Coordinates of C-alpha atoms in Angstrom, one line a residue:
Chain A
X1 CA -4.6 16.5 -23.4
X2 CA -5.8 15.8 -20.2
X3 CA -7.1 12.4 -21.5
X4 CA -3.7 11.0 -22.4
X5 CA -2.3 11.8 -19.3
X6 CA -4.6 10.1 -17.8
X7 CA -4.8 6.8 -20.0
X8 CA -0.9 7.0 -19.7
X9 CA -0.7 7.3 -16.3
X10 CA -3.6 4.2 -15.8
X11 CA -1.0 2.0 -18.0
X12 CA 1.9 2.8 -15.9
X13 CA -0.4 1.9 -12.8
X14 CA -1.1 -1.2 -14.7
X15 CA 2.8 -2.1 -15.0
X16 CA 3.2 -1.5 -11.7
X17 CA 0.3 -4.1 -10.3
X18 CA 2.2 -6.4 -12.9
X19 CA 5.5 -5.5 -11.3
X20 CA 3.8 -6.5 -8.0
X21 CA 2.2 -9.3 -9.3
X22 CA 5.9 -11.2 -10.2
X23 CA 6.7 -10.4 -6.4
X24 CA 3.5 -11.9 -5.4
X25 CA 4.6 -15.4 -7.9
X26 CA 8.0 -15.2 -6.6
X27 CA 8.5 -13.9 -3.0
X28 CA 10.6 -16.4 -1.2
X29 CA 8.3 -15.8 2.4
X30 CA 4.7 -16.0 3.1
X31 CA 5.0 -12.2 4.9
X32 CA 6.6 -11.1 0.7
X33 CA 3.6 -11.7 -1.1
X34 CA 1.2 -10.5 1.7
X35 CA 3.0 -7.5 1.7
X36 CA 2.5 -7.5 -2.4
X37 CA -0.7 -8.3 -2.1
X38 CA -0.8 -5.1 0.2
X39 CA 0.3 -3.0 -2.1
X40 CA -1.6 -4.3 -5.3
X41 CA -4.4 -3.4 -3.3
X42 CA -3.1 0.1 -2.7
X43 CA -2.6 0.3 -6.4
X44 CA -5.9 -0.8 -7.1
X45 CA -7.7 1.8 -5.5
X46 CA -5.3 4.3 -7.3
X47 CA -6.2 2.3 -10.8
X48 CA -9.9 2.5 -9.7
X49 CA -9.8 6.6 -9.2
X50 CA -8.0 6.9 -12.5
X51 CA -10.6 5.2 -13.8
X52 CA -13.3 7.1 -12.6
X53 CA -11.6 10.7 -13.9
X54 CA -11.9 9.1 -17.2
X55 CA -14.8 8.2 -17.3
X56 CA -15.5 11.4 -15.9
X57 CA -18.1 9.5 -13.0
X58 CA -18.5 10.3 -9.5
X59 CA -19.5 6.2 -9.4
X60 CA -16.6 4.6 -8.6
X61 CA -15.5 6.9 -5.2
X62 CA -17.2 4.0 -2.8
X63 CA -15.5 1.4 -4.6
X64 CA -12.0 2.8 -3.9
X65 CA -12.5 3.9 0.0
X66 CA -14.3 0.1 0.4
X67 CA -11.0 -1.5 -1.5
X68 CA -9.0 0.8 1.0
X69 CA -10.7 -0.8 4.1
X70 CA -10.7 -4.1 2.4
X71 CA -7.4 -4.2 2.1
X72 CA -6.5 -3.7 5.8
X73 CA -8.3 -5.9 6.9
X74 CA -7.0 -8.5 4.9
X75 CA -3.6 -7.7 5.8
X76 CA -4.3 -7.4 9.2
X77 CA -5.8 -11.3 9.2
X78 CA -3.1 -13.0 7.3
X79 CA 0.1 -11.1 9.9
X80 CA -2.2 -12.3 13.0
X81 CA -2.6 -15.9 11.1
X82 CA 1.4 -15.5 10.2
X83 CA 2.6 -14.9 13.8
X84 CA 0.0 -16.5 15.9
X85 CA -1.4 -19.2 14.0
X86 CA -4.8 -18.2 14.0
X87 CA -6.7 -15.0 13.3
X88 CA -9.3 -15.1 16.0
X89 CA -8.2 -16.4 19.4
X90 CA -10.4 -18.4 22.1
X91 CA -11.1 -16.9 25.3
X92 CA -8.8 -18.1 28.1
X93 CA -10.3 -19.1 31.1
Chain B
X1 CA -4.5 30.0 -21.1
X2 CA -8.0 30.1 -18.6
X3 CA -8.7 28.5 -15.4
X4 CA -9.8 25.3 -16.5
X5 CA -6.9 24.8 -18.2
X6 CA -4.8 25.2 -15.8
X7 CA -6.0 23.2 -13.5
X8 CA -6.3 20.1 -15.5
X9 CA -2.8 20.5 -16.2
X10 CA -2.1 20.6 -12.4
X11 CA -4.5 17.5 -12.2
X12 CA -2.0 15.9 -14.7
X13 CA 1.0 16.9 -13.4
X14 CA -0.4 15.2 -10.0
X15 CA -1.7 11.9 -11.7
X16 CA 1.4 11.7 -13.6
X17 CA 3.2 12.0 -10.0
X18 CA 1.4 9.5 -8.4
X19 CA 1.8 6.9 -10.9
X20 CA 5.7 7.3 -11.2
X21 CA 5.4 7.4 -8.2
X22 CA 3.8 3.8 -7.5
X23 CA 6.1 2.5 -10.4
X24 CA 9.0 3.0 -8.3
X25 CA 7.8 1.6 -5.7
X26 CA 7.0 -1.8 -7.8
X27 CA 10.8 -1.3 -9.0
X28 CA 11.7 -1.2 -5.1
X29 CA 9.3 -4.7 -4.5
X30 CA 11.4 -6.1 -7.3
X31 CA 15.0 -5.1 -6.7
X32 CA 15.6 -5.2 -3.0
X33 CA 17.3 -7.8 -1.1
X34 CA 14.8 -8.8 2.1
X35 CA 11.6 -8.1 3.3
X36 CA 12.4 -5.4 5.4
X37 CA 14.0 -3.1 2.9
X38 CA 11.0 -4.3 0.3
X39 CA 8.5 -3.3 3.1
X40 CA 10.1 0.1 3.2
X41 CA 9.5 0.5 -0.8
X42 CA 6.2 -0.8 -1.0
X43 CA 4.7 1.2 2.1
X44 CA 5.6 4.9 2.0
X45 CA 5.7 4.8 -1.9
X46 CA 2.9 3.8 -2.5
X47 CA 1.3 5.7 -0.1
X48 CA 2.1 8.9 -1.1
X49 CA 1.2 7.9 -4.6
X50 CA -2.4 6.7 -4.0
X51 CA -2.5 10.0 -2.2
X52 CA -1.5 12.0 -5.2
X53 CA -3.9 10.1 -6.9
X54 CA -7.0 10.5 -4.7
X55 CA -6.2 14.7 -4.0
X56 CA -5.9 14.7 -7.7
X57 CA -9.5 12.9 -7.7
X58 CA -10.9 14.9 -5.0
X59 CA -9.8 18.5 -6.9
X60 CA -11.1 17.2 -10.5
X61 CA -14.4 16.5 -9.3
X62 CA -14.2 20.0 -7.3
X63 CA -13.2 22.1 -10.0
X64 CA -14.6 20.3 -13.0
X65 CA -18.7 20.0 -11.3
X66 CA -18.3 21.5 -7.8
X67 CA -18.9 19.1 -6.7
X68 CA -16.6 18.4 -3.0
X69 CA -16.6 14.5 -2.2
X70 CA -16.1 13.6 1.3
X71 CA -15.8 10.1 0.2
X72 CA -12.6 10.9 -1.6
X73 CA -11.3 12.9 1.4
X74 CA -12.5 9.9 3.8
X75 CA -10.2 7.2 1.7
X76 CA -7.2 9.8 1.8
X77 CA -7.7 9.8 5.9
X78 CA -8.3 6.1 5.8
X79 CA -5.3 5.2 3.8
X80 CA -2.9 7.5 5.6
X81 CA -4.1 5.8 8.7
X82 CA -4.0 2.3 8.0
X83 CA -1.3 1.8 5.1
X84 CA 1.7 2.3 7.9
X85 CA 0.1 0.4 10.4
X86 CA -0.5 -2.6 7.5
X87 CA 3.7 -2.8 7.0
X88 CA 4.6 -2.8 10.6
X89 CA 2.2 -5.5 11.2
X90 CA 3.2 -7.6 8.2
X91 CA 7.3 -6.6 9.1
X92 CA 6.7 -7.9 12.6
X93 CA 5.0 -11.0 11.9
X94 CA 7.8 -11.9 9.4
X95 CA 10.6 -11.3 12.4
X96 CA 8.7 -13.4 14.6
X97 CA 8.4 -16.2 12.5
X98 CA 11.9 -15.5 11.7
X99 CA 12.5 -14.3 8.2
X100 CA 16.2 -13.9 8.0
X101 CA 18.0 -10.0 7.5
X102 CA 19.8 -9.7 4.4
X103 CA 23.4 -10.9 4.8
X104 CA 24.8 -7.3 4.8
X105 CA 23.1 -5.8 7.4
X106 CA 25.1 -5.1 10.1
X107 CA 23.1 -5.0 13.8
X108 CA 19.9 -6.5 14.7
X109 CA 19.1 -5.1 18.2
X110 CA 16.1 -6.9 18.4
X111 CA 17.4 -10.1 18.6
X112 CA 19.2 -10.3 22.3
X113 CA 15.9 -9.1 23.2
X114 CA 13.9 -11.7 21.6
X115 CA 16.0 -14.3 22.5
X116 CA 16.0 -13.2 26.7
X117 CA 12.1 -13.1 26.4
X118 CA 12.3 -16.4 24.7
X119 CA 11.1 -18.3 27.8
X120 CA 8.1 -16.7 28.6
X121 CA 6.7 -15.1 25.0
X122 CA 4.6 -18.1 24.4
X123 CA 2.9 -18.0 27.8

């Protein structure tokens, strides 16, 4: 029982990153499809737990805390590169 | 009906949550009309549904070997932390490089602001 659920509910994560994936394609601004890209990320760790309950593995629990940081710090490089130009800035002096 | 079954139908019932949960918020990414509303959908939905997920992660591996993962309960932390903090910085770089409102909205307070501190914001 507890396998379905779980295959059913790691399809409708699937959807969902496919769902993003169209906003990602289409999203008028650069700022839309970083914040998709945000949130497939989010998703992704979610997909990857899922994935580790079925498989019944304790494997997979780095990959999904390492996607978590990953994520920020890719959204925090592409708002700095979106509103200031560049993502590291040179020392003023 | 014994304690194993019973809690993986609670694990269920939370997985199943989460996922709806993150399919509505992919809904919300699709349907709404500007960035700021779709920033609303994507970040607190999804949040609370990788949350589900991950407590749902965290008690299957507790009940099922005993075993208590701090990992788990260190990506929970980390994603309640940082998943707000990712749309306010993505929201505010898309207002600063001017991403118009939708047409309905009604005030934007920020803007007399922005345009008095005009002069001296890109010192």
């Amino acid at each position: 029982m507890i396998q379905g659920i779980l295959t059913a509910s790691a399809a409708i994560l699937s959807l969902s990153i496919l769902l993003t994936l169209f906003r990602v394609a289409k999203g008028p601004s650069m700022p839309d499809r970083v914040l998709a890209l945000d949130m497939m990320g989010i998703n992704l760790i979610s997909l990857t737990a899922v994935v580790s309950l079925i498989q019944d593995t304790t494997a997979y629990l780095e990959v999904a805390l390492l996607l978590g940081i990953l994520a920020f710090i890719g959204t925090v490089a592409f708002s700095k590169f979106i509103e200031k130009g560049v993502v590291i800035e040179r020392r003023r002096d | 009906m014994n304690a194993d079954e019973i809690s993986s139908w609670i694990i269920s019932i939370i997985v199943l949550t989460g996922s709806v949960l993150s399919l509505i918020s992919a809904f919300g990414l699709i349907r709404l009309p500007d960035i700021y509303t779709r920033s609303h959908a994507a970040t607190k939905a999804s949040t609370l549904s990788v949350m589900c997920i991950l407590i749902a992660a965290f008690l299957f591996f507790a009940v099922g070997e005993g075993l208590y993962s701090a990992r788990i309960l260190l990506g929970i932390v980390f994603v309640f932390i940082t998943a707000p903090v990712g749309g306010h910085l993505i929201s505010r770089a898309a207002y600063h490089t001017g991403v118009t409102l939708w047409d309905s909205s009604i005030q934007d307070q920020l803007k007399e602001k922005k345009r008095k501190q005009r002069p001296s914001s890109r010192s």
